[in-house]
């Protein structure tokens, strides 16, 4: 149950433009084409958003199965903010 | 987008959703790139994690609500739709946060020191049966209205590699959501935003950051890099002179860009200091002088680096016009050499150029004479993309600066095809090519420059001048979307171009 809450918290840190495609794709099982239709985006834009969503989720949650990495992420909580993602991505 | 980033976009998809060629491409890459292979494993674990925890994720009802919103509002203008969705998302996030908070409180009160499945019952049980979830009201309330987020100086970001990149000029003060969405859709990584100093600091020390704050935050959220191109001194810095030109005291600009770099540290990644400063139109009230310009750049560079050492400082690009009378214009290449004579190499990270293509193809060179008797603006090397790029680099190399990259802070091809008006005088060349040629030329320029290897980020002019400024403005001719935001062929070609 702690894992479920952690996932929930990590998802909640994602901006809607990334959270919605990720939930539709990875949890609900919709295809890229279906999501593109639903959100009125091109398939390419959906793919890019999925990639960025996964990266943001990865940083917010840490590496699945690696409790240490998630604790490390929590310890640097300011860097988990969606607003801080640019720095984290090294762009 | 780098090779690894392109592969990672594929890795974010389930293997079954990749085409055969994409599978082969990804497979070959993973054999040689340990970092991407590791990421691939991470994404697979991510899928397992999300599948495992999915039944009790409290955000599940949220997407249903959002989808309902989308379906109900099809046909609305995109801006109104996204604003509504954002308000709904904030309202739902508030509900989720409230549930989580109450849940945590419940745990603390009823079962201190233990975490039992029943303890998170309220949120979990509700989401396991979505149809039974009480639908939160989506009516915006004052507390659910998104408040503008004012950026504060962030931590230093790692220095960006000075590498090739895809960028575009846009008017992001208007239609901001559409601009961000288009940049993402195009698969571009950089946005070029003009910053008119006179508008941001109308009185000395009194800054008006609101518009820029919103742009920076939107780009930051979307992972888009930003270049600010700073132009136009305020009249208070010019002895109350009217017109567009430099400040009397270069330290006034240094103070402005220093404040800007501190405010947007880590979120604005590059600054171009002035633009077209070899032209009277951008340097009014003072003699055209590369030496004076380099002094302006030197002070600005120092101030920016003091505030954000990893920000990239790009020298202002001289504009090629074919005129070299010293009064109205100094030839762009002559001016660039004068910039080097004044010490350019010590005060910038990249050299800005403006290889405007006029109506000539991106692979054509000026070879004296009239390139095409049926066309105008083709009888001087200034009107040819390749000449401007390669000749500018030639000057850099001659000055021992060949390892530095050119940043193409403005390039593009204008066409009046599809517009109901003729090009303005001076922009007659826009009638010489059609929209299909415009598409071919812009793609051709990117493809060639990436292969050539001496260019950094290339900013196409432009995304949305047509809807933002109307057809009475000459920059609309370069726009890759129409007045109603429907894509011109160049938009589609750039989006589909391999990157």
Coordinates of C-alpha atoms in Angstrom, one line a residue:
Chain A
X1 CA 0.0 0.0 0.0
X2 CA 2.9 2.3 0.7
X3 CA 4.0 1.7 -2.9
X4 CA 0.6 2.7 -4.2
X5 CA 0.7 5.9 -2.2
X6 CA 4.2 6.6 -3.5
X7 CA 3.2 6.1 -7.1
X8 CA 0.1 8.3 -6.5
X9 CA 2.2 11.0 -5.0
X10 CA 4.8 10.8 -7.8
X11 CA 2.0 11.0 -10.5
X12 CA 0.5 14.0 -8.7
X13 CA 3.7 16.0 -9.2
X14 CA 3.5 15.7 -13.0
X15 CA 1.8 18.6 -14.8
X16 CA -1.5 17.4 -16.4
X17 CA 0.0 17.7 -19.9
X18 CA 2.2 14.8 -19.0
X19 CA 0.2 13.0 -16.4
X20 CA -2.8 12.5 -18.6
X21 CA -1.0 10.8 -21.5
X22 CA 1.0 8.6 -19.1
X23 CA -2.1 7.4 -17.2
X24 CA -4.0 6.8 -20.4
X25 CA -1.1 4.8 -21.9
X26 CA 0.6 3.0 -19.1
X27 CA -2.4 2.3 -16.8
X28 CA -5.4 2.3 -19.0
X29 CA -3.7 0.7 -22.0
X30 CA -4.8 3.1 -24.8
X31 CA -2.6 3.3 -27.9
X32 CA -0.7 6.3 -29.0
X33 CA -3.2 6.8 -31.9
X34 CA -6.2 6.7 -29.5
X35 CA -4.6 9.1 -27.1
X36 CA -3.7 11.4 -30.0
X37 CA -7.4 11.4 -31.1
X38 CA -8.6 12.0 -27.5
X39 CA -6.3 14.8 -26.8
X40 CA -6.3 16.3 -30.3
X41 CA -2.6 16.0 -30.6
X42 CA -0.4 14.5 -33.3
X43 CA 1.0 11.0 -32.6
X44 CA 4.5 12.5 -32.5
X45 CA 3.5 15.0 -29.8
X46 CA 1.9 12.1 -27.8
X47 CA 5.2 10.1 -28.0
X48 CA 7.3 13.1 -26.9
X49 CA 4.9 13.7 -24.0
X50 CA 5.1 10.1 -23.0
X51 CA 8.8 10.2 -23.0
X52 CA 8.9 13.4 -20.9
X53 CA 6.2 12.1 -18.6
X54 CA 8.3 8.9 -18.0
X55 CA 11.3 11.0 -17.2
X56 CA 9.4 13.2 -14.8
X57 CA 7.9 10.2 -13.1
X58 CA 11.2 8.5 -12.9
X59 CA 12.7 11.5 -11.1
X60 CA 9.7 11.9 -8.9
X61 CA 9.5 8.3 -7.9
X62 CA 13.0 7.1 -8.4
X63 CA 13.9 3.8 -10.1
X64 CA 11.2 1.2 -9.5
X65 CA 12.3 -1.5 -7.1
X66 CA 15.1 0.7 -5.7
X67 CA 14.0 2.1 -2.4
X68 CA 17.3 3.9 -1.9
X69 CA 16.9 5.9 -5.1
X70 CA 13.4 7.1 -4.0
X71 CA 14.7 8.0 -0.6
X72 CA 17.4 10.0 -2.2
X73 CA 14.9 11.8 -4.4
X74 CA 12.8 12.6 -1.3
X75 CA 15.8 13.9 0.5
X76 CA 16.3 16.5 -2.3
X77 CA 12.6 17.3 -2.4
X78 CA 13.0 20.6 -4.0
X79 CA 14.4 18.9 -7.1
X80 CA 11.3 16.8 -7.4
X81 CA 9.2 19.8 -8.2
X82 CA 7.9 19.8 -11.8
X83 CA 9.1 23.3 -12.0
X84 CA 12.6 22.2 -11.4
X85 CA 12.7 19.5 -14.0
X86 CA 14.7 21.5 -16.5
X87 CA 17.7 21.7 -14.1
X88 CA 17.4 18.0 -13.4
X89 CA 17.4 17.1 -17.1
X90 CA 20.6 19.0 -17.6
X91 CA 19.1 20.9 -20.5
Chain B
X1 CA 16.9 16.3 -30.3
X2 CA 20.0 14.1 -29.9
X3 CA 20.3 10.5 -31.2
X4 CA 19.8 9.2 -27.7
X5 CA 16.8 11.3 -27.1
X6 CA 15.2 10.1 -30.3
X7 CA 15.7 6.5 -29.2
X8 CA 14.4 7.3 -25.7
X9 CA 11.2 8.6 -27.2
X10 CA 10.8 5.1 -28.8
X11 CA 11.8 3.4 -25.5
X12 CA 8.9 5.2 -23.8
X13 CA 6.6 3.1 -26.0
X14 CA 5.6 -0.5 -25.5
X15 CA 7.6 -2.7 -27.9
X16 CA 4.4 -3.7 -29.6
X17 CA 3.7 0.0 -30.4
X18 CA 7.0 0.4 -32.3
X19 CA 7.2 -0.1 -36.0
X20 CA 9.5 -2.7 -37.4
X21 CA 12.0 -0.1 -38.4
X22 CA 11.8 1.5 -35.0
X23 CA 12.3 -1.8 -33.3
X24 CA 15.4 -2.4 -35.4
X25 CA 16.7 1.1 -34.8
X26 CA 16.2 0.9 -31.0
X27 CA 17.7 -2.6 -30.9
X28 CA 20.8 -1.6 -32.7
X29 CA 21.2 1.5 -30.5
X30 CA 20.7 -0.4 -27.2
X31 CA 23.6 -2.7 -28.1
X32 CA 26.0 0.2 -28.2
X33 CA 24.6 2.6 -25.6
X34 CA 24.6 1.4 -22.0
X35 CA 22.8 4.5 -20.7
X36 CA 19.8 3.9 -23.0
X37 CA 19.8 0.2 -22.3
X38 CA 19.6 1.0 -18.6
X39 CA 16.8 3.4 -19.3
X40 CA 15.0 0.8 -21.3
X41 CA 15.0 -1.5 -18.3
X42 CA 13.9 1.3 -16.0
X43 CA 10.9 2.0 -18.3
X44 CA 10.0 -1.7 -18.3
X45 CA 10.0 -1.7 -14.5
X46 CA 8.0 1.5 -14.6
X47 CA 5.3 -0.3 -16.6
X48 CA 5.2 -3.2 -14.2
X49 CA 5.0 -0.8 -11.3
X50 CA 2.2 1.2 -12.8
X51 CA 0.3 -2.0 -13.8
X52 CA 0.8 -3.4 -10.3
X53 CA -0.5 -0.3 -8.5
X54 CA -3.0 0.8 -11.0
X55 CA -6.2 -0.5 -9.4
X56 CA -5.8 1.8 -6.4
X57 CA -4.4 4.9 -7.9
X58 CA -6.5 7.8 -6.9
X59 CA -5.8 9.9 -9.9
X60 CA -7.7 7.4 -12.2
X61 CA -11.0 9.2 -12.0
X62 CA -9.2 12.4 -12.9
X63 CA -8.5 11.4 -16.5
X64 CA -12.1 10.3 -16.9
X65 CA -13.3 13.7 -15.9
X66 CA -10.8 15.4 -18.1
X67 CA -11.7 13.2 -21.1
X68 CA -15.4 14.0 -20.5
X69 CA -14.4 17.7 -20.6
X70 CA -12.6 17.2 -23.8
X71 CA -15.5 15.4 -25.4
X72 CA -18.0 17.9 -24.3
X73 CA -15.9 20.8 -25.5
X74 CA -14.8 19.5 -28.9
X75 CA -15.1 22.4 -31.3
X76 CA -14.2 25.0 -28.7
X77 CA -11.2 27.0 -29.3
X78 CA -8.1 25.2 -28.0
X79 CA -7.2 28.0 -25.7
X80 CA -10.5 27.9 -23.9
X81 CA -10.4 24.1 -23.7
X82 CA -7.0 24.0 -22.1
X83 CA -7.7 26.7 -19.7
X84 CA -10.8 24.7 -18.6
X85 CA -8.8 21.5 -18.3
X86 CA -6.1 23.2 -16.3
X87 CA -8.7 24.6 -13.9
X88 CA -10.3 21.2 -13.6
X89 CA -6.9 19.6 -13.0
X90 CA -6.2 22.1 -10.2
X91 CA -9.5 21.4 -8.6
X92 CA -9.1 17.7 -8.8
X93 CA -5.5 17.9 -7.5
X94 CA -6.9 19.9 -4.6
X95 CA -9.4 17.1 -3.9
X96 CA -6.7 14.5 -4.1
X97 CA -4.4 16.4 -1.8
X98 CA -7.3 16.9 0.6
X99 CA -8.0 13.1 0.6
X100 CA -4.4 12.3 1.0
X101 CA -4.1 14.8 3.8
X102 CA -7.1 13.5 5.6
X103 CA -5.9 10.0 5.1
X104 CA -2.5 10.7 6.6
X105 CA -4.2 12.4 9.5
X106 CA -6.5 9.4 9.9
X107 CA -3.5 7.1 10.0
X108 CA -1.8 9.2 12.6
X109 CA -4.8 9.3 14.8
X110 CA -6.1 5.7 14.5
X111 CA -3.0 3.6 13.9
X112 CA 0.1 5.4 14.9
X113 CA 3.3 3.6 13.9
X114 CA 1.6 1.2 11.5
X115 CA 0.5 1.2 7.9
X116 CA -2.3 -1.1 7.2
X117 CA -4.2 -1.5 4.0
X118 CA -7.4 -0.5 5.7
X119 CA -5.8 2.7 6.7
X120 CA -5.9 4.1 3.2
X121 CA -9.4 2.8 2.6
X122 CA -11.2 6.0 1.7
X123 CA -9.1 6.9 -1.3
X124 CA -8.4 3.4 -2.5
X125 CA -11.8 2.0 -2.2
X126 CA -13.2 4.8 -4.1
X127 CA -10.8 4.5 -7.0
X128 CA -11.2 0.7 -7.3
X129 CA -14.7 1.3 -8.4
X130 CA -14.6 4.4 -10.5
X131 CA -18.3 4.5 -11.2
X132 CA -19.0 4.9 -7.5
X133 CA -16.6 7.8 -7.1
X134 CA -18.4 11.0 -6.2
X135 CA -17.6 13.4 -9.0
X136 CA -16.0 16.5 -7.6
X137 CA -17.4 19.7 -8.8
X138 CA -15.4 21.3 -11.6
X139 CA -16.8 24.7 -11.0
X140 CA -13.8 26.9 -10.6
X141 CA -13.6 28.6 -7.3
X142 CA -11.3 31.4 -6.3
X143 CA -9.0 28.9 -4.5
X144 CA -8.8 26.6 -7.5
X145 CA -7.9 29.3 -10.0
X146 CA -4.3 28.7 -11.1
X147 CA -2.1 31.5 -9.8
X148 CA 0.8 32.7 -11.9
X149 CA 4.0 31.2 -10.6
X150 CA 6.7 33.8 -10.3
X151 CA 10.1 32.2 -11.1
X152 CA 12.8 32.7 -8.6
X153 CA 16.5 32.2 -9.1
X154 CA 16.9 28.5 -9.5
X155 CA 19.9 26.4 -8.9
X156 CA 22.6 26.4 -11.5
X157 CA 21.9 24.0 -14.2
X158 CA 24.6 21.9 -15.7
X159 CA 26.2 23.7 -18.7
X160 CA 24.5 22.8 -21.9
X161 CA 26.6 21.2 -24.6
X162 CA 27.1 23.7 -27.4
X163 CA 25.6 21.4 -30.0
X164 CA 23.3 21.4 -33.0
X165 CA 19.7 22.0 -32.1
X166 CA 16.3 22.8 -33.5
X167 CA 14.7 26.1 -32.5
X168 CA 12.0 28.5 -33.7
X169 CA 11.2 32.1 -33.2
X170 CA 7.7 32.6 -31.9
X171 CA 5.4 35.3 -30.4
X172 CA 4.8 33.6 -27.1
X173 CA 3.3 36.6 -25.3
X174 CA 0.1 35.7 -27.2
X175 CA -1.4 32.3 -27.7
X176 CA 1.1 30.9 -25.3
X177 CA -0.5 27.5 -25.0
X178 CA -0.6 27.0 -28.7
X179 CA 3.0 28.1 -29.1
X180 CA 4.2 25.6 -26.5
X181 CA 2.1 22.9 -28.0
X182 CA 3.4 23.6 -31.5
X183 CA 7.0 23.6 -30.4
X184 CA 6.5 20.2 -28.8
X185 CA 4.6 19.0 -31.8
X186 CA 7.3 20.0 -34.1
X187 CA 9.8 18.1 -32.0
X188 CA 11.9 21.2 -31.5
X189 CA 13.8 21.8 -28.3
X190 CA 14.3 25.6 -28.3
X191 CA 12.2 28.7 -28.4
X192 CA 13.5 32.1 -29.4
X193 CA 11.7 35.0 -27.7
X194 CA 12.4 38.6 -28.5
X195 CA 12.8 40.7 -25.4
X196 CA 12.3 44.5 -25.9
X197 CA 14.2 46.0 -23.1
X198 CA 12.2 49.2 -23.4
X199 CA 9.1 47.3 -22.6
X200 CA 10.5 45.3 -19.7
X201 CA 12.3 48.2 -17.9
X202 CA 10.3 51.3 -18.9
X203 CA 11.8 53.3 -16.0
X204 CA 15.2 52.6 -14.6
X205 CA 15.1 49.8 -12.1
X206 CA 11.3 49.3 -12.5
X207 CA 10.9 45.9 -14.2
X208 CA 7.8 44.4 -15.7
X209 CA 8.5 40.7 -15.7
X210 CA 4.9 39.2 -15.8
X211 CA 4.8 38.3 -19.5
X212 CA 8.3 36.8 -19.5
X213 CA 7.6 34.9 -16.3
X214 CA 4.7 33.2 -17.9
X215 CA 6.7 32.2 -21.0
X216 CA 9.6 30.9 -18.9
X217 CA 7.4 28.9 -16.7
X218 CA 5.5 27.3 -19.6
X219 CA 8.7 26.4 -21.3
X220 CA 10.2 25.1 -18.2
X221 CA 7.3 22.8 -17.6
X222 CA 7.4 21.6 -21.1
X223 CA 11.2 21.0 -21.1
X224 CA 11.8 23.6 -23.8
X225 CA 15.0 25.5 -23.8
X226 CA 14.7 29.3 -24.1
X227 CA 16.8 31.9 -25.8
X228 CA 16.0 35.6 -25.1
X229 CA 17.1 38.0 -27.8
X230 CA 17.5 41.4 -26.1
X231 CA 17.0 44.5 -28.2
X232 CA 15.8 48.1 -28.1
X233 CA 17.0 50.3 -25.3
X234 CA 14.4 52.4 -23.3
X235 CA 14.4 56.1 -24.0
X236 CA 15.5 56.8 -20.4
X237 CA 18.8 55.0 -21.3
X238 CA 19.1 57.0 -24.5
X239 CA 18.9 60.6 -23.3
X240 CA 15.2 60.6 -24.1
X241 CA 16.0 60.0 -27.8
X242 CA 13.2 58.4 -29.7
X243 CA 13.8 55.4 -32.0
X244 CA 15.3 52.0 -31.7
X245 CA 18.9 52.0 -30.6
X246 CA 21.6 51.3 -28.1
X247 CA 21.9 52.8 -24.6
X248 CA 24.3 55.7 -23.9
X249 CA 25.8 53.8 -21.0
X250 CA 26.5 50.1 -21.7
X251 CA 26.2 49.4 -17.9
X252 CA 22.5 50.1 -18.1
X253 CA 22.1 47.1 -20.4
X254 CA 24.5 45.1 -18.2
X255 CA 22.3 45.8 -15.2
X256 CA 19.2 44.8 -17.1
X257 CA 20.5 41.5 -18.5
X258 CA 22.1 40.7 -15.2
X259 CA 18.8 41.1 -13.4
X260 CA 17.2 38.9 -16.0
X261 CA 19.8 36.2 -15.8
X262 CA 19.5 36.1 -12.1
X263 CA 15.7 35.8 -12.2
X264 CA 15.7 33.1 -14.8
X265 CA 18.8 31.2 -13.8
X266 CA 18.6 27.7 -15.0
X267 CA 15.4 28.4 -16.9
X268 CA 16.6 30.7 -19.7
X269 CA 19.5 29.0 -21.3
X270 CA 20.8 31.5 -23.8
X271 CA 20.9 35.3 -24.4
X272 CA 21.5 37.0 -27.7
X273 CA 22.7 40.5 -27.2
X274 CA 21.1 42.7 -29.8
X275 CA 20.3 41.8 -33.4
X276 CA 21.0 43.4 -36.7
X277 CA 23.2 46.0 -35.1
X278 CA 24.9 46.6 -38.4
X279 CA 21.8 48.3 -39.6
X280 CA 20.6 51.9 -38.9
X281 CA 17.2 50.5 -38.1
X282 CA 18.5 48.7 -35.0
X283 CA 21.2 51.2 -34.0
X284 CA 19.6 54.6 -34.2
X285 CA 21.1 57.7 -32.5
X286 CA 24.7 56.6 -32.8
X287 CA 27.1 55.8 -35.6
X288 CA 27.2 52.2 -36.7
X289 CA 30.2 50.8 -34.9
X290 CA 31.2 47.2 -34.3
X291 CA 33.7 48.4 -31.6
X292 CA 30.9 50.1 -29.7
X293 CA 28.7 47.0 -30.1
X294 CA 31.5 44.7 -28.7
X295 CA 31.8 46.9 -25.7
X296 CA 28.1 46.6 -25.1
X297 CA 28.4 42.8 -25.5
X298 CA 31.4 42.7 -23.2
X299 CA 29.6 44.3 -20.3
X300 CA 26.4 42.3 -20.9
X301 CA 28.4 39.1 -21.1
X302 CA 30.1 39.8 -17.8
X303 CA 26.8 40.6 -16.1
X304 CA 25.1 37.5 -17.4
X305 CA 28.0 35.2 -16.4
X306 CA 28.0 36.7 -12.9
X307 CA 24.4 35.8 -12.5
X308 CA 24.2 32.5 -14.3
X309 CA 27.7 31.2 -15.3
X310 CA 26.1 28.4 -17.4
X311 CA 24.0 30.7 -19.5
X312 CA 25.1 30.8 -23.2
X313 CA 25.8 34.3 -24.5
X314 CA 25.4 34.6 -28.2
X315 CA 26.7 37.6 -30.1
X316 CA 24.1 39.7 -31.9
X317 CA 23.8 38.7 -35.5
X318 CA 24.6 41.2 -38.2
X319 CA 21.9 41.1 -40.9
X320 CA 22.9 40.6 -44.6
X321 CA 21.4 43.2 -46.8
X322 CA 23.8 43.7 -49.7
X323 CA 24.3 47.4 -48.6
X324 CA 27.6 48.7 -47.2
X325 CA 27.4 52.4 -47.1
X326 CA 28.4 52.8 -43.5
X327 CA 25.4 55.0 -42.7
X328 CA 22.4 52.8 -43.4
X329 CA 24.2 49.5 -43.1
X330 CA 27.6 47.9 -42.8
X331 CA 27.9 44.7 -44.8
X332 CA 27.4 41.7 -42.4
X333 CA 30.7 40.1 -43.1
X334 CA 32.7 43.3 -42.9
X335 CA 30.9 44.0 -39.6
X336 CA 31.7 40.5 -38.3
X337 CA 35.4 41.0 -39.0
X338 CA 35.2 44.3 -37.2
X339 CA 33.6 42.6 -34.2
X340 CA 36.6 40.2 -34.1
X341 CA 39.0 43.1 -34.4
X342 CA 37.3 44.6 -31.3
X343 CA 37.7 41.4 -29.3
X344 CA 34.6 39.3 -30.0
X345 CA 36.2 36.0 -29.3
X346 CA 36.6 36.8 -25.6
X347 CA 33.1 37.9 -24.9
X348 CA 30.7 35.3 -26.3
X349 CA 30.0 31.6 -26.3
X350 CA 28.6 31.4 -29.8
X351 CA 28.5 33.7 -32.8
X352 CA 25.1 34.7 -34.1
X353 CA 24.3 34.9 -37.8
X354 CA 21.2 35.7 -39.8
X355 CA 21.4 33.7 -43.1
X356 CA 18.1 34.9 -44.5
X357 CA 17.4 32.9 -47.7
X358 CA 15.3 35.6 -49.5
X359 CA 13.9 33.5 -52.4
X360 CA 17.0 31.4 -53.2
X361 CA 17.3 27.7 -52.4
X362 CA 19.3 26.6 -49.4
X363 CA 21.8 24.7 -51.5
X364 CA 22.5 27.5 -53.9
X365 CA 25.5 29.7 -53.9
X366 CA 25.9 33.2 -55.3
X367 CA 28.4 33.0 -58.2
X368 CA 28.2 36.5 -59.5
X369 CA 25.6 37.7 -62.0
X370 CA 21.9 37.2 -61.7
X371 CA 21.0 33.8 -60.2
X372 CA 17.6 33.7 -61.8
X373 CA 16.4 36.4 -64.2
X374 CA 12.8 35.8 -63.1
X375 CA 13.6 36.6 -59.5
X376 CA 14.6 39.6 -57.4
X377 CA 17.1 39.7 -54.6
X378 CA 19.5 37.2 -56.1
X379 CA 22.3 39.3 -57.4
X380 CA 24.4 39.5 -54.3
X381 CA 25.9 36.9 -51.9
X382 CA 23.9 38.4 -49.0
X383 CA 20.8 36.9 -50.4
X384 CA 22.0 33.3 -50.2
X385 CA 21.7 31.2 -47.1
X386 CA 24.8 29.1 -47.8
X387 CA 27.0 32.1 -48.6
X388 CA 26.1 33.8 -45.4
X389 CA 26.6 30.7 -43.2
X390 CA 29.8 29.5 -44.8
X391 CA 31.3 33.0 -45.3
X392 CA 30.6 33.9 -41.7
X393 CA 32.3 30.7 -40.6
X394 CA 35.2 31.5 -42.9
X395 CA 35.8 34.7 -41.0
X396 CA 35.6 32.9 -37.7
X397 CA 38.2 30.4 -38.8
X398 CA 40.4 33.1 -40.2
X399 CA 40.4 34.7 -36.7
X400 CA 41.4 31.4 -35.1
X401 CA 37.8 30.8 -33.9
X402 CA 36.9 27.9 -36.0
X403 CA 36.1 25.6 -33.1
X404 CA 33.3 27.9 -32.0
X405 CA 29.8 27.2 -33.3
X406 CA 27.6 29.5 -35.3
X407 CA 24.2 30.0 -33.8
X408 CA 21.7 30.8 -36.5
X409 CA 19.4 33.0 -34.5
X410 CA 17.2 33.8 -37.5
X411 CA 16.7 32.2 -40.9
X412 CA 13.8 31.5 -43.1
X413 CA 12.0 31.8 -46.4
X414 CA 9.1 34.2 -47.0
X415 CA 6.2 33.4 -49.2
X416 CA 3.0 35.3 -50.0
X417 CA 1.5 32.2 -51.5
X418 CA -1.9 31.5 -49.9
X419 CA -2.2 35.1 -48.7
X420 CA -4.7 37.5 -50.2
X421 CA -2.3 40.4 -50.2
X422 CA 0.8 41.2 -52.2
X423 CA 4.1 41.4 -50.3
X424 CA 5.1 44.8 -49.0
X425 CA 7.6 46.8 -51.0
X426 CA 11.1 45.5 -50.2
X427 CA 9.7 42.0 -49.6
X428 CA 8.9 41.3 -53.3
X429 CA 11.0 38.2 -53.1
X430 CA 8.2 36.6 -51.1
X431 CA 6.2 36.3 -54.3
X432 CA 8.9 34.2 -56.0
X433 CA 8.4 31.0 -54.1
X434 CA 5.3 29.1 -53.1
X435 CA 4.4 27.3 -49.9
X436 CA 5.8 24.0 -51.1
X437 CA 9.2 25.6 -51.8
X438 CA 9.1 27.2 -48.5
X439 CA 8.7 23.8 -46.9
X440 CA 11.5 22.3 -49.0
X441 CA 13.9 25.1 -48.3
X442 CA 13.5 25.2 -44.5
X443 CA 13.9 21.5 -44.2
X444 CA 16.8 21.5 -46.6
X445 CA 18.6 24.1 -44.5
X446 CA 18.2 22.1 -41.3
X447 CA 19.3 18.9 -42.9
X448 CA 22.4 20.5 -44.5
X449 CA 23.5 22.4 -41.4
X450 CA 23.3 19.5 -39.1
X451 CA 25.5 17.5 -41.5
X452 CA 27.9 20.4 -42.0
X453 CA 28.7 20.4 -38.3
X454 CA 29.6 24.0 -37.5
X455 CA 26.2 25.2 -36.5
X456 CA 24.7 25.2 -33.0
X457 CA 21.0 25.9 -32.5
X458 CA 19.1 27.1 -35.6
X459 CA 16.1 29.3 -35.0
X460 CA 13.6 29.4 -37.8
X461 CA 11.7 32.6 -38.5
X462 CA 9.0 31.9 -37.6
X463 CA 6.1 30.1 -36.0
X464 CA 3.2 32.4 -35.7
X465 CA 3.7 35.9 -37.0
X466 CA 0.7 35.5 -39.2
X467 CA -1.8 35.0 -36.5
X468 CA 0.0 37.2 -34.0
X469 CA 0.6 40.2 -36.2
X470 CA -1.6 39.8 -39.3
X471 CA -0.7 39.9 -42.9
X472 CA 0.0 43.6 -42.9
X473 CA 3.3 42.7 -41.0
X474 CA 6.0 41.5 -43.3
X475 CA 7.1 38.8 -40.8
X476 CA 3.8 37.0 -41.5
X477 CA 5.3 36.0 -44.8
X478 CA 7.7 33.7 -43.0
X479 CA 5.1 32.2 -40.6
X480 CA 4.7 28.5 -40.8
X481 CA 1.1 28.6 -39.6
X482 CA -1.7 30.6 -41.2
X483 CA -3.8 33.3 -39.5
X484 CA -6.2 30.6 -38.2
X485 CA -3.3 28.5 -36.9
X486 CA -3.8 25.9 -39.6
X487 CA -0.4 24.5 -40.6
X488 CA 1.3 25.7 -43.8
X489 CA 3.2 22.9 -45.6
X490 CA 6.4 24.0 -44.0
X491 CA 5.0 23.2 -40.5
X492 CA 4.0 19.7 -41.5
X493 CA 7.4 19.1 -43.3
X494 CA 9.3 20.3 -40.3
X495 CA 7.3 18.2 -37.9
X496 CA 7.8 15.1 -40.0
X497 CA 11.5 15.8 -40.7
X498 CA 13.9 13.2 -39.2
X499 CA 15.7 15.0 -36.4

